[in-house]
Coordinates of C-alpha atoms and ligand atoms in Angstrom, one line a residue:
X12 CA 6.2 -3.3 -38.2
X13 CA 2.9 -4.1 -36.6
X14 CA 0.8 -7.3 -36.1
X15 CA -2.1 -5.5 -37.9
X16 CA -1.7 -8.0 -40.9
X17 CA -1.5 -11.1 -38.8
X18 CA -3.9 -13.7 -38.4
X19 CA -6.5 -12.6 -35.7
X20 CA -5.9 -15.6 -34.0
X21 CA -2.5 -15.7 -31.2
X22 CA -3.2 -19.1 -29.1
X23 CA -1.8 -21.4 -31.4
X24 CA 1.4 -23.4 -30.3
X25 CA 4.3 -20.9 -31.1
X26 CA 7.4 -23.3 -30.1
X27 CA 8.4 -26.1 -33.0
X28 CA 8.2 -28.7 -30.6
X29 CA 4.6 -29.5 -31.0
X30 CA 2.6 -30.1 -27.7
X31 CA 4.9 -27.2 -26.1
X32 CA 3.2 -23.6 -26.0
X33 CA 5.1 -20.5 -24.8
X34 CA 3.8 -18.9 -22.3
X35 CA 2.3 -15.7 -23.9
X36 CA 1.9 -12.7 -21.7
X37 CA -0.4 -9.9 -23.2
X38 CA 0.2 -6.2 -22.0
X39 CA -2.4 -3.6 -22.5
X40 CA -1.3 -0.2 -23.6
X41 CA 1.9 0.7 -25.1
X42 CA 3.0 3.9 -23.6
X43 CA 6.3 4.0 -21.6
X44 CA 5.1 1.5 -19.0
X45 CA 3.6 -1.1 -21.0
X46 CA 6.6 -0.5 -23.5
X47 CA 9.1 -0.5 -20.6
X48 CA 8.1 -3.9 -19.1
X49 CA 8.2 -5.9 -22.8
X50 CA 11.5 -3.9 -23.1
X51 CA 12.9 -5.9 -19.6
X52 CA 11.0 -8.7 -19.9
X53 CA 12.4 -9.5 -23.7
X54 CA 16.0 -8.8 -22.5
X55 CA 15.9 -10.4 -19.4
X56 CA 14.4 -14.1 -21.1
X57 CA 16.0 -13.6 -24.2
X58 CA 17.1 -17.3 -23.8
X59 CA 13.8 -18.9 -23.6
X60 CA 11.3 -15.8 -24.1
X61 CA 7.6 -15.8 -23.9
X62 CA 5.7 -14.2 -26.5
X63 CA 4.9 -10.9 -25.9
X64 CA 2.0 -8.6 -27.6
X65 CA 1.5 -5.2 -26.9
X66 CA -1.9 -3.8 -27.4
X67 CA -1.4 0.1 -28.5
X68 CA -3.6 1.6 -31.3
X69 CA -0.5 4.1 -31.5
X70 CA 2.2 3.5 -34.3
X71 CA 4.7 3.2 -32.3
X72 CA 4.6 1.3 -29.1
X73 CA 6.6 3.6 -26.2
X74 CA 5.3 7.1 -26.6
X75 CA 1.9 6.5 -25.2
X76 CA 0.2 9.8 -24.3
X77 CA 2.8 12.0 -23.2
X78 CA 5.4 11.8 -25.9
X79 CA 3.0 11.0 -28.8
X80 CA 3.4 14.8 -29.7
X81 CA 4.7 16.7 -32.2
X82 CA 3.9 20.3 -30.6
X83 CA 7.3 21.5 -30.6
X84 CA 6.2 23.7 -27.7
X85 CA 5.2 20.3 -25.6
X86 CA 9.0 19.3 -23.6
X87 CA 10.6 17.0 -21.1
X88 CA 9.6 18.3 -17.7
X89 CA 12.3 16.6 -16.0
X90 CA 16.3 17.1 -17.8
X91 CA 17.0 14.9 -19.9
X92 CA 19.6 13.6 -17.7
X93 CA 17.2 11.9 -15.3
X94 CA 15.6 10.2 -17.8
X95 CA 15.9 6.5 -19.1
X96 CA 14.5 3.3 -19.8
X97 CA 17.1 1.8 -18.1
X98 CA 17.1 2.3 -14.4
X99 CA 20.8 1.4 -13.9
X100 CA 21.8 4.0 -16.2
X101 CA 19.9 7.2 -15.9
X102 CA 22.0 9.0 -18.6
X103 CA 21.1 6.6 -21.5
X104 CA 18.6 9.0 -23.0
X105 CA 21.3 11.5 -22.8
X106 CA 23.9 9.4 -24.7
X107 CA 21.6 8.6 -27.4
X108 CA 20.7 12.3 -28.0
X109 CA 24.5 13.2 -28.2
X110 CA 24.8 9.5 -30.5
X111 CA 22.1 11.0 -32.6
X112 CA 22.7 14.8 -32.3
X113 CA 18.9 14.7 -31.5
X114 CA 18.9 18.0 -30.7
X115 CA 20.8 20.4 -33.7
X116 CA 18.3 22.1 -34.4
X117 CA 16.9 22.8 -31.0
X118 CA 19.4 25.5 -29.7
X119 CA 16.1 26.3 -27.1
X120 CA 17.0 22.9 -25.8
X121 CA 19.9 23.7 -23.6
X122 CA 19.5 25.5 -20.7
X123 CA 22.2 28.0 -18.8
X124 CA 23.3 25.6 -16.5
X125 CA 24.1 22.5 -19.0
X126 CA 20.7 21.0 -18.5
X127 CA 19.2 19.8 -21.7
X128 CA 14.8 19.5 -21.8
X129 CA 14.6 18.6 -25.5
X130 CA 10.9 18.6 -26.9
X131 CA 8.8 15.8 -25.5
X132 CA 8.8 13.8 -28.9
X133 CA 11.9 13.1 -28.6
X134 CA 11.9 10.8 -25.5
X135 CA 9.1 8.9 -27.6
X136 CA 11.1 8.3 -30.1
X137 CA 14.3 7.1 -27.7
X138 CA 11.9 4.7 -26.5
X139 CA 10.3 3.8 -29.6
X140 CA 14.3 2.8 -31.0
X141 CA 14.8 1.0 -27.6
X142 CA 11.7 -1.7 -28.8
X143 CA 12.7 -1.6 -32.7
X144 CA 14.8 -4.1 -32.4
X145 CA 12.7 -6.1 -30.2
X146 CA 9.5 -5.5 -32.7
X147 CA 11.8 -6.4 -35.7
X148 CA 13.2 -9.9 -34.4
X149 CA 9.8 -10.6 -33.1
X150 CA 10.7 -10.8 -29.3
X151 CA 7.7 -8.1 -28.9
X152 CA 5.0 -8.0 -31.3
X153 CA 3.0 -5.0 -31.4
X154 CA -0.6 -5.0 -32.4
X155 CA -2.5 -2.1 -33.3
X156 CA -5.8 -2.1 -32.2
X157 CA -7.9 -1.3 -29.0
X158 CA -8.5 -3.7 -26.5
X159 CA -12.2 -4.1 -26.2
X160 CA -12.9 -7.2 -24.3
X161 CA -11.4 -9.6 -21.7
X162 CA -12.3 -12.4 -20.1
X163 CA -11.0 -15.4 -18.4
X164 CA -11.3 -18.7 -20.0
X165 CA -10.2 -21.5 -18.6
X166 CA -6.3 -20.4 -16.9
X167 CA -6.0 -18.2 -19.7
X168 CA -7.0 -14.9 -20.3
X169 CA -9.1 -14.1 -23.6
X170 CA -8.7 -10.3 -25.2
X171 CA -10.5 -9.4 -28.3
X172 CA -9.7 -6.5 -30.2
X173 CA -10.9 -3.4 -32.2
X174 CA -9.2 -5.3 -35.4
X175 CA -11.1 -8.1 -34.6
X176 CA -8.8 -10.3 -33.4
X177 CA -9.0 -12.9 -30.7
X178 CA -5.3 -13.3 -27.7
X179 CA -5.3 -16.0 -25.4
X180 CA -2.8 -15.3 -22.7
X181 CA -1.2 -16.6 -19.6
X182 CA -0.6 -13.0 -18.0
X183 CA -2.3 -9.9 -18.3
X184 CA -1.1 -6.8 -18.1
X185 CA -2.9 -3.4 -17.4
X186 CA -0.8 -0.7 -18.1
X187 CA -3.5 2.3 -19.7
X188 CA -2.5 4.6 -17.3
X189 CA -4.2 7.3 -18.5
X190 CA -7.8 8.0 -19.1
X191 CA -9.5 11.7 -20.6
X192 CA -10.3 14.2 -17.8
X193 CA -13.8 14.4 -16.4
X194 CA -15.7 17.4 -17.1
X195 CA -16.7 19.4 -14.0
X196 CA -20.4 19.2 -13.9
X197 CA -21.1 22.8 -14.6
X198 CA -19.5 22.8 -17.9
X199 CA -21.6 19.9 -18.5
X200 CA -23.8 22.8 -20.4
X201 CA -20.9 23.5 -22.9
X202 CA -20.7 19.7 -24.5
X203 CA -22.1 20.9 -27.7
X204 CA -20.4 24.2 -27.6
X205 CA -17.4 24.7 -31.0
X206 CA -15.3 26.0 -29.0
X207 CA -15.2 24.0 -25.8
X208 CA -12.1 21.2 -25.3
X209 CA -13.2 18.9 -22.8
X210 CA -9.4 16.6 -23.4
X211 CA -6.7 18.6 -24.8
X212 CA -4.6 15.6 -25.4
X213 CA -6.9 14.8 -28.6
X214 CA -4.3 15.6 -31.2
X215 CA -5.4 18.8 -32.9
X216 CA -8.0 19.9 -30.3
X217 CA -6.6 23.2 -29.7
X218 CA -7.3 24.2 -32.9
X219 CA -10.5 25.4 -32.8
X220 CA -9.1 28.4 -30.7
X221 CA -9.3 31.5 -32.2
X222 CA -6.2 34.1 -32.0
X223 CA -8.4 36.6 -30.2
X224 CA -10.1 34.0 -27.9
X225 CA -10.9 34.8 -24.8
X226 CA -10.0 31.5 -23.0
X227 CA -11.1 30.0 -19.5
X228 CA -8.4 27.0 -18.2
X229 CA -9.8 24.6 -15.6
X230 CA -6.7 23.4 -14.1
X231 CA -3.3 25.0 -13.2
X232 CA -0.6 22.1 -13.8
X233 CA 1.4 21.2 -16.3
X234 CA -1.1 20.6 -19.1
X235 CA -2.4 23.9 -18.8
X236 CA 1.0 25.5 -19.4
X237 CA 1.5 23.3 -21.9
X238 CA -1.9 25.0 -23.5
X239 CA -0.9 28.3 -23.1
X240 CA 2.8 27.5 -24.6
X241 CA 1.6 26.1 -27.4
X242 CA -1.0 28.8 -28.3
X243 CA 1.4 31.4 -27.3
X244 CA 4.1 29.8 -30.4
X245 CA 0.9 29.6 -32.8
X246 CA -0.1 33.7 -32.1
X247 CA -2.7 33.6 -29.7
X248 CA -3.4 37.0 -28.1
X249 CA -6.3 37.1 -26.3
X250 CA -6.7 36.9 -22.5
X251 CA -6.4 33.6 -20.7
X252 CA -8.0 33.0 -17.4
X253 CA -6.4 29.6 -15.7
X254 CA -8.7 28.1 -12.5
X255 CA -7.8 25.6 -9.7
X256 CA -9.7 25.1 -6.3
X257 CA -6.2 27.0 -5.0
X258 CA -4.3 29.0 -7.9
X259 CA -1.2 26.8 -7.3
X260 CA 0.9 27.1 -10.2
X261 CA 3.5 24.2 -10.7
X262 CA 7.1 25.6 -9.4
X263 CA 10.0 25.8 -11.5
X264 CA 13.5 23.8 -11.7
X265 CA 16.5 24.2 -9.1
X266 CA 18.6 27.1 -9.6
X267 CA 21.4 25.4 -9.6
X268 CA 22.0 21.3 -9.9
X269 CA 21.5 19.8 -6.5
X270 CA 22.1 16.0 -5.3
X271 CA 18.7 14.7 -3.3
X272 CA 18.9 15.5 0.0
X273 CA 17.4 14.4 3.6
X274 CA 17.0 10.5 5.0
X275 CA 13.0 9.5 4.8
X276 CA 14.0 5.2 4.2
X277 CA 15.6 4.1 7.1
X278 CA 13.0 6.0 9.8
X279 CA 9.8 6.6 7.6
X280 CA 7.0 8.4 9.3
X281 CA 3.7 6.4 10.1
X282 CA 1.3 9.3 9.9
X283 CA 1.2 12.1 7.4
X284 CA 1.4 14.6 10.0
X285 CA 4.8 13.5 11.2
X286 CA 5.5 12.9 7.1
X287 CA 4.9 16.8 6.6
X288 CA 6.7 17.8 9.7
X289 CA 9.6 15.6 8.9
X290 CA 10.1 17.4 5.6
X291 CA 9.5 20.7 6.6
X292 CA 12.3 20.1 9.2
X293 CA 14.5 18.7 6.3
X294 CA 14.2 21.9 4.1
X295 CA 15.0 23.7 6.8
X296 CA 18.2 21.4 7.0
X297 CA 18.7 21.8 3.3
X298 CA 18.5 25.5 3.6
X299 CA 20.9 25.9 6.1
X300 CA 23.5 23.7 4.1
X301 CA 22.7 26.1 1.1
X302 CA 20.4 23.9 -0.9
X303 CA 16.8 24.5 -1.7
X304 CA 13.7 22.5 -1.2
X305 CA 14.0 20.9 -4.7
X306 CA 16.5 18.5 -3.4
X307 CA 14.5 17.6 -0.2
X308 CA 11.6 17.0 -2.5
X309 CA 13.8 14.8 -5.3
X310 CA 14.9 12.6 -1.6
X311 CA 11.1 12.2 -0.8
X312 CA 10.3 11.2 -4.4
X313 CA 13.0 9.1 -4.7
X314 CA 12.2 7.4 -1.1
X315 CA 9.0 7.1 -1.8
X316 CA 7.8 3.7 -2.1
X317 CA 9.5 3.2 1.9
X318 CA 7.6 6.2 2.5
X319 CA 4.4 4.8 1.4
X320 CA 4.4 1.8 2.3
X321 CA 5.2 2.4 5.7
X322 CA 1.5 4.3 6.2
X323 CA -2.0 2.9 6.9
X324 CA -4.3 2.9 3.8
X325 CA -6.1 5.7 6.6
X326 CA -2.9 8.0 6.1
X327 CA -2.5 7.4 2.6
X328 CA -5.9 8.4 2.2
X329 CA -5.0 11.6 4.1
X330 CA -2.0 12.4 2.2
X331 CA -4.3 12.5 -1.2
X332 CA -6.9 14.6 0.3
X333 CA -5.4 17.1 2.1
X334 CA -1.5 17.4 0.7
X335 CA -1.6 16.6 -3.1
X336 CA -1.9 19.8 -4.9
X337 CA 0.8 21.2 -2.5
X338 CA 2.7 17.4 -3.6
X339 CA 2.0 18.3 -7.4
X340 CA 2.9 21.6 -7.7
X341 CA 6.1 20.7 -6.0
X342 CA 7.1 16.9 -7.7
X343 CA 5.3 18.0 -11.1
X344 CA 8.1 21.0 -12.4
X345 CA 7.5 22.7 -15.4
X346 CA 10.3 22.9 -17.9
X347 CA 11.8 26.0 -17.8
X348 CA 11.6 27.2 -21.6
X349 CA 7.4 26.7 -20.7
X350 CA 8.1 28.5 -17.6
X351 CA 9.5 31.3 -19.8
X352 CA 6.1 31.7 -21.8
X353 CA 3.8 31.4 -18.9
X354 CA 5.6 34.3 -16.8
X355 CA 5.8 37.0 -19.8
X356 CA 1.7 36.0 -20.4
X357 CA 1.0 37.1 -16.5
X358 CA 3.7 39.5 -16.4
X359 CA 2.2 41.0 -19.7
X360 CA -1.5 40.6 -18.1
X361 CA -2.7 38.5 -20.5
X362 CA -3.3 36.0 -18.2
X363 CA -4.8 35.3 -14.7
X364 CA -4.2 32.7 -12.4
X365 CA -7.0 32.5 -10.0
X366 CA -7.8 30.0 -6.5
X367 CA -11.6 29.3 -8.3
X368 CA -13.7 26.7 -9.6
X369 CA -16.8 26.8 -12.3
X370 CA -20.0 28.6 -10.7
X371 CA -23.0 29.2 -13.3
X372 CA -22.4 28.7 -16.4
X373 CA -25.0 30.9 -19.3
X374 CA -24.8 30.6 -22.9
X375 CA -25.5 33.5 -25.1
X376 CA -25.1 32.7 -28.3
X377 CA -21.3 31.3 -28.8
X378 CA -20.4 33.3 -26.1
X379 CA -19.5 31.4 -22.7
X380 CA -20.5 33.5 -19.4
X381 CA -19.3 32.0 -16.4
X382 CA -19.3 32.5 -12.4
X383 CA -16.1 31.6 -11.1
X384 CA -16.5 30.7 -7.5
X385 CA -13.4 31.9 -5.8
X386 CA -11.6 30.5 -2.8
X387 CA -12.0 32.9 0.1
X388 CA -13.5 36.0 -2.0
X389 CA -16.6 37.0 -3.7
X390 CA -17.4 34.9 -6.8
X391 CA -16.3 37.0 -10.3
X392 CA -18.5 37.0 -13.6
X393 CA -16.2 36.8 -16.5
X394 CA -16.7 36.1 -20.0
X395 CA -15.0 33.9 -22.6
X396 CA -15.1 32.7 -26.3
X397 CA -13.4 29.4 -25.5
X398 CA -13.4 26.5 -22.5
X399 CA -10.1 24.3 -22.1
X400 CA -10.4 21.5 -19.3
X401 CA -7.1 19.8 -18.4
X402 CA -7.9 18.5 -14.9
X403 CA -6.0 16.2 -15.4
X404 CA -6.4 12.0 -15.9
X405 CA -9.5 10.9 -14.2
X406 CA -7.2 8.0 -12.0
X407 CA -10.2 7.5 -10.0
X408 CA -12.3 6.7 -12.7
X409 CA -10.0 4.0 -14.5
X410 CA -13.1 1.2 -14.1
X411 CA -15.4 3.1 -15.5
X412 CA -13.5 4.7 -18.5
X413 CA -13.7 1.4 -20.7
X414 CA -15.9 -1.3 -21.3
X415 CA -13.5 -4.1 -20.4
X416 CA -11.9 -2.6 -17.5
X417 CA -15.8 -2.4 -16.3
X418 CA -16.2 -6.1 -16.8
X419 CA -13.2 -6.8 -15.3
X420 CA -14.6 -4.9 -12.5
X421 CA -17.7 -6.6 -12.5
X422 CA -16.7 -9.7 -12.9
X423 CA -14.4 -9.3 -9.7
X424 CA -10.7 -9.5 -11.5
X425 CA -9.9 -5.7 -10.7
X426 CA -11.0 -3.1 -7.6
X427 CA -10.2 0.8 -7.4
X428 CA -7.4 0.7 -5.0
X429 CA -9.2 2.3 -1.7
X430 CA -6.8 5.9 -2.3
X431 CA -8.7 6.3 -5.6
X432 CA -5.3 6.9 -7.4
X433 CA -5.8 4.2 -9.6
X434 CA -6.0 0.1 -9.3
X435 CA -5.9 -1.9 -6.1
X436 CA -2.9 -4.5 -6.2
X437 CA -0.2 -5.9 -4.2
X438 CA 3.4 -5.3 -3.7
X439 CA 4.4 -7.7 -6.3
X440 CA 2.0 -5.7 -8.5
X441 CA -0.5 -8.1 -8.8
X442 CA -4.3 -6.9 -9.5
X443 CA -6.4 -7.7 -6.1
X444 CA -9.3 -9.2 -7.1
X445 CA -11.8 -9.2 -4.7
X446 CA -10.5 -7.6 -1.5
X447 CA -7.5 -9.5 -0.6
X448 CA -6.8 -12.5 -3.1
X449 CA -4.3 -11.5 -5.7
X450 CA -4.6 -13.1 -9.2
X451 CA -1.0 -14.1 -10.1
X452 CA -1.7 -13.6 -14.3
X453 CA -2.9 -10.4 -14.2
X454 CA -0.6 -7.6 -13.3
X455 CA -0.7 -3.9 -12.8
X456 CA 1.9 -1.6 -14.4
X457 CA 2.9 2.2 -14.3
X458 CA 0.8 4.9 -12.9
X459 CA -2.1 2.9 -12.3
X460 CA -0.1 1.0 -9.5
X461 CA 0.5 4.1 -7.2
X462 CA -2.3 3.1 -4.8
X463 CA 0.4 0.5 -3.4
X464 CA 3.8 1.9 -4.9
X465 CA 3.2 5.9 -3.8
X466 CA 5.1 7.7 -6.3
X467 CA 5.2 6.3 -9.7
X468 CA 4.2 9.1 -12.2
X469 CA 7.5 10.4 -13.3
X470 CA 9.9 8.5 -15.2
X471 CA 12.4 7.7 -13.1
X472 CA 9.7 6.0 -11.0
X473 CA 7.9 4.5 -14.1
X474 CA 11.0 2.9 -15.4
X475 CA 12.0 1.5 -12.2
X476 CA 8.4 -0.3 -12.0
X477 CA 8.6 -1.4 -15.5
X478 CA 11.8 -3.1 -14.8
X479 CA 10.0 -4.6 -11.6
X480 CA 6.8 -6.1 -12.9
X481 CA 9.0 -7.4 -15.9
X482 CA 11.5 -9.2 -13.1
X483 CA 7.9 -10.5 -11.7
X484 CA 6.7 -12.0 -15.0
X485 CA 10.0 -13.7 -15.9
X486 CA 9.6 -15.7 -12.9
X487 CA 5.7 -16.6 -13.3
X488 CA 7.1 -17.4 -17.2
X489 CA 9.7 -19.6 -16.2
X490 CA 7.8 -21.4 -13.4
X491 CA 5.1 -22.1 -16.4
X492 CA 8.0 -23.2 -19.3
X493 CA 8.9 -25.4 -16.7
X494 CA 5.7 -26.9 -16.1
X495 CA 5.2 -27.0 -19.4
X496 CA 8.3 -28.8 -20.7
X497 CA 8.5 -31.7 -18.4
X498 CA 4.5 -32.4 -19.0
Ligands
FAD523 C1 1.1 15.2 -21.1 C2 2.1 14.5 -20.1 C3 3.5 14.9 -20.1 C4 4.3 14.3 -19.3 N1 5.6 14.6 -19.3 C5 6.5 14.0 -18.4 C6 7.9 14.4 -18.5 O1 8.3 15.2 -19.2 N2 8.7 13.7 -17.6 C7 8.3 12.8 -16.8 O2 9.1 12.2 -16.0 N3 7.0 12.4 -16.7 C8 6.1 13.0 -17.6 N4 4.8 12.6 -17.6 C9 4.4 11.6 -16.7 C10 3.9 10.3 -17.4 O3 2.8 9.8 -16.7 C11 4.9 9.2 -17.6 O4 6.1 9.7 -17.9 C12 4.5 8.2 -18.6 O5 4.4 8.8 -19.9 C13 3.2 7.3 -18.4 O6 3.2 6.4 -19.4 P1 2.2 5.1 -19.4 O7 2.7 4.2 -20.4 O8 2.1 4.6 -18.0 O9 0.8 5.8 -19.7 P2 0.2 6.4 -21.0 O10 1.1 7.3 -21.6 O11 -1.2 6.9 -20.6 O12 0.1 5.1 -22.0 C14 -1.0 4.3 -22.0 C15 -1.3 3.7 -23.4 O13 -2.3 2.8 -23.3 C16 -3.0 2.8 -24.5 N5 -4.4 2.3 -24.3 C17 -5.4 2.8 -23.6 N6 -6.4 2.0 -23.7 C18 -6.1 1.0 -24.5 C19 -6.8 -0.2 -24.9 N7 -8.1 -0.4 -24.6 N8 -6.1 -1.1 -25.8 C20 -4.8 -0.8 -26.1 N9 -4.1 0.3 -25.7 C21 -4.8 1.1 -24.9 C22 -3.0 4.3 -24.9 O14 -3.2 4.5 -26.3 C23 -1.7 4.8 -24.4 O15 -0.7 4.8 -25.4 C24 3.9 13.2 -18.4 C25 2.5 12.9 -18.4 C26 1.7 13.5 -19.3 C27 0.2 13.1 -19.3

């Protein structure tokens, strides 16, 4: 059930007491995050709630770009024990699998050790029956269109629509996480080119791949094995070449379930020097009490909002520059059954993994000749039938990547957050709109939020935040009922 058949118009009183209006808060992008914080916020007011409209084009509001897939080759990178929309129970995605004996006919789904890492359409849909009930009773109404403007009018916000509608809200919130890769500049050339997918998460944009393809990668992480899983299950053959500035490949699971381990809260480190010593020193540690880095690395994830807020913007900056492809190949695991494919294809030496970036790039006819620049050795010529880019979301970007975020920009409401990992705002989540000044209606939720939160891109983290900004908004909502009602 979606808004799409409403009237365009959402600013009229919506109590019966006429004179009274609800507070309305308006959340921008229905993926987990956006889903997440209208999931909290409509359980934790459901006495006097606000209204609540999620803007997601999708047709279901929770799955947002990760787990809008059907690829059955596309899974959970985490188990599905550690993850839930509920922070104080991390095994409620769990229990609603085993409810729903989700996963029958997915014997791949269980690993050796117990773990489960069901396919990644699942989680949507776990998600998706969180809101139901929500979307059905009205609490959350979805509405299925893009956002394409917003401006401030008056103390409200004004958002028009793709559907032509017009939503005049008391909070914002900007939770779009994810915008398309950026093409490196040399493949610039290949924009025109059949075969060349410049964002693989377009549904369907693998298939202009041939069986026989020789395929050129840019980028090494999880997106890229997801790539070569999913041609791998649909028969491709041909030789795959995958490129990053330093051939990192993302690591795999523990070999055996391990509580997080080490203490990075209660003393946190105020350079990243002493961060990288200190956890160095705690593998180490780990090791010697028989564990492996895996848990060290949960601890830091897990302690990492103390972590991050504990360094100078200087240090952060550091941290992103010099240590986060060694932090993403490490945090970012790949599930195992994806491991599985990706080790026969090198093993098998269909595919090279090499520390390179995109030279020259020469077009003869279809066919794709590139230079690939490599890291400490003598650039290789190579040639391919097909170009896959999966560099990942462009975080740094985010105010350039649509027209209202832009104008929000412009107009002084939003600021990249000085890290580049996504938008500047405070620790209550509130955008920082010009330099220091936070605007109290308009908030930041999920990824986009890291610049201030440090780690908040798996779901543990996300669903924590969600929670978070959804405790924030209750408050600003009953501080403006209250207003409100005795006026
Ligand atoms: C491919 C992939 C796989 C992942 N797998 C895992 C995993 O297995 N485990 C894990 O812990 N983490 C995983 N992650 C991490 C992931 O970032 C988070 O788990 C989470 O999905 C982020 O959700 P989000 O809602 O913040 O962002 P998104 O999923 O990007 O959702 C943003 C939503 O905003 C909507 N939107 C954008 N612009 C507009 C607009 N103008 N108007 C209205 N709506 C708009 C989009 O349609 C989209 O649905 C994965 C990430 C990716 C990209």
């Amino acid at each position: 059930m979606t808004e799409n058949d409403t009237p365009a118009r959402t600013d009229a009183p919506l109590a019966a007491n006429a004179g009274y209006r609800r507070p309305v808060v308006a959340i921008i992008g229905g993926g987990v995050s956006g889903a997440g914080v209208a999931y909290h916020l409509a359980l934790g007011l459901a006495e006097t709630p606000p209204a609540i409209i999620v803007f997601e084009p999708r047709r279901e509001i929770g799955r947002g770009l990760a787990y809008d897939t059907l690829d059955p080759a596309h899974r959970i990178n985490v188990p599905a024990a550690r993850m839930s929309l509920l922070p104080d129970h991390p095994e409620d995605f769990l229990e609603w699998i085993e409810r729903n004996d989700a996963v029958a006919d997915d014997p791949a789904a269980h690993r050796p050790d117990g773990s489960l890492f069901p396919q990644r359409h699942l989680f949507g849909a776990y998600v998706a029956a969180a809101l139901l009930p929500f979307v059905q009773s009205g609490a959350v109404r979805h509405r299925r269109a893009l956002v394409t403007g917003v401006t401030r009018d008056g103390r409200l916000w004004r958002i028009s629509d793709s559907q032509g509608g017009q939503t005049f809200a008391d909070f914002l919130v900007v939770s779009t996480s994810h915008p398309s890769p950026l093409t490196p500049r040399n493949l610039a050339v290949l924009e025109d080119h059949p075969r060349f997918v410049a964002d693989s998460t377009v549904p369907a944009s693998l298939d202009v791949i041939g069986k026989d393809d020789r395929l050129l990668i840019v980028g090494n992480g999880l997106t890229a094995a997801d790539i070569v899983a999913s041609l791998a299950r649909n028969g491709h053959r041909g030789p795959i070449t995958s490129i990053s500035r330093r051939g990192l490949r993302s690591r795999g699971h523990a070999p055996f379930p391990q509580d997080p381990f080490g203490e990075f809260e209660e003393a946190p480190a105020h350079s990243a020097t002493l961060l990288l010593r200190k956890i160095r020193q705690t593998i180490a540690d780990a090791s010697n009490a028989g564990l492996t880095w895996h848990a060290v690395i949960d601890q830091v994830r897990g302690h990492g909002h103390a972590i991050w807020q504990n360094l100078p913007v200087s240090e952060r900056q550091r941290l992103v520059r010099h240590l986060r492809p060694f932090w993403d190949v490490h945090r970012f695991r790949i599930a195992p059954q994806v491991e599985d494919v990706l080790n026969e294809a090198v093993d098998d030496g269909r595919m090279e993994v090499l520390a390179a970036s995109v030279g020259q790039v020469r077009l003869e006819g279809d066919t794709i000749h590139v230079s690939l620049r490599r890291r400490h050795a003598a650039p290789v010529d190579r040639t391919f039938d097909a170009v896959v880019v999966t560099t990942g979301p462009a975080h740094g970007g985010i105010l350039d990547s649509q027209p209202w975020l832009t104008s929000l920009r412009d107009s002084g409401h939003l600021q990249l957050d000085p890290t580049g990992l996504g938008i500047a705002c405070n620790e209550r989540s509130e955008a920082l709109a010009d330099g220091t000044s936070a605007d109290p209606s308009l908030l930041i939720a999920g990824p986009l939020a890291r610049g201030t939160f440090g780690e908040l891109m798996g779901l543990p983290q996300i669903t924590e935040h969600a929670a978070f900004v959804a405790g924030e908004l209750a408050a600003k909502v009953k501080a403006v009922s209250r207003v409100r009602s005795s006026s």
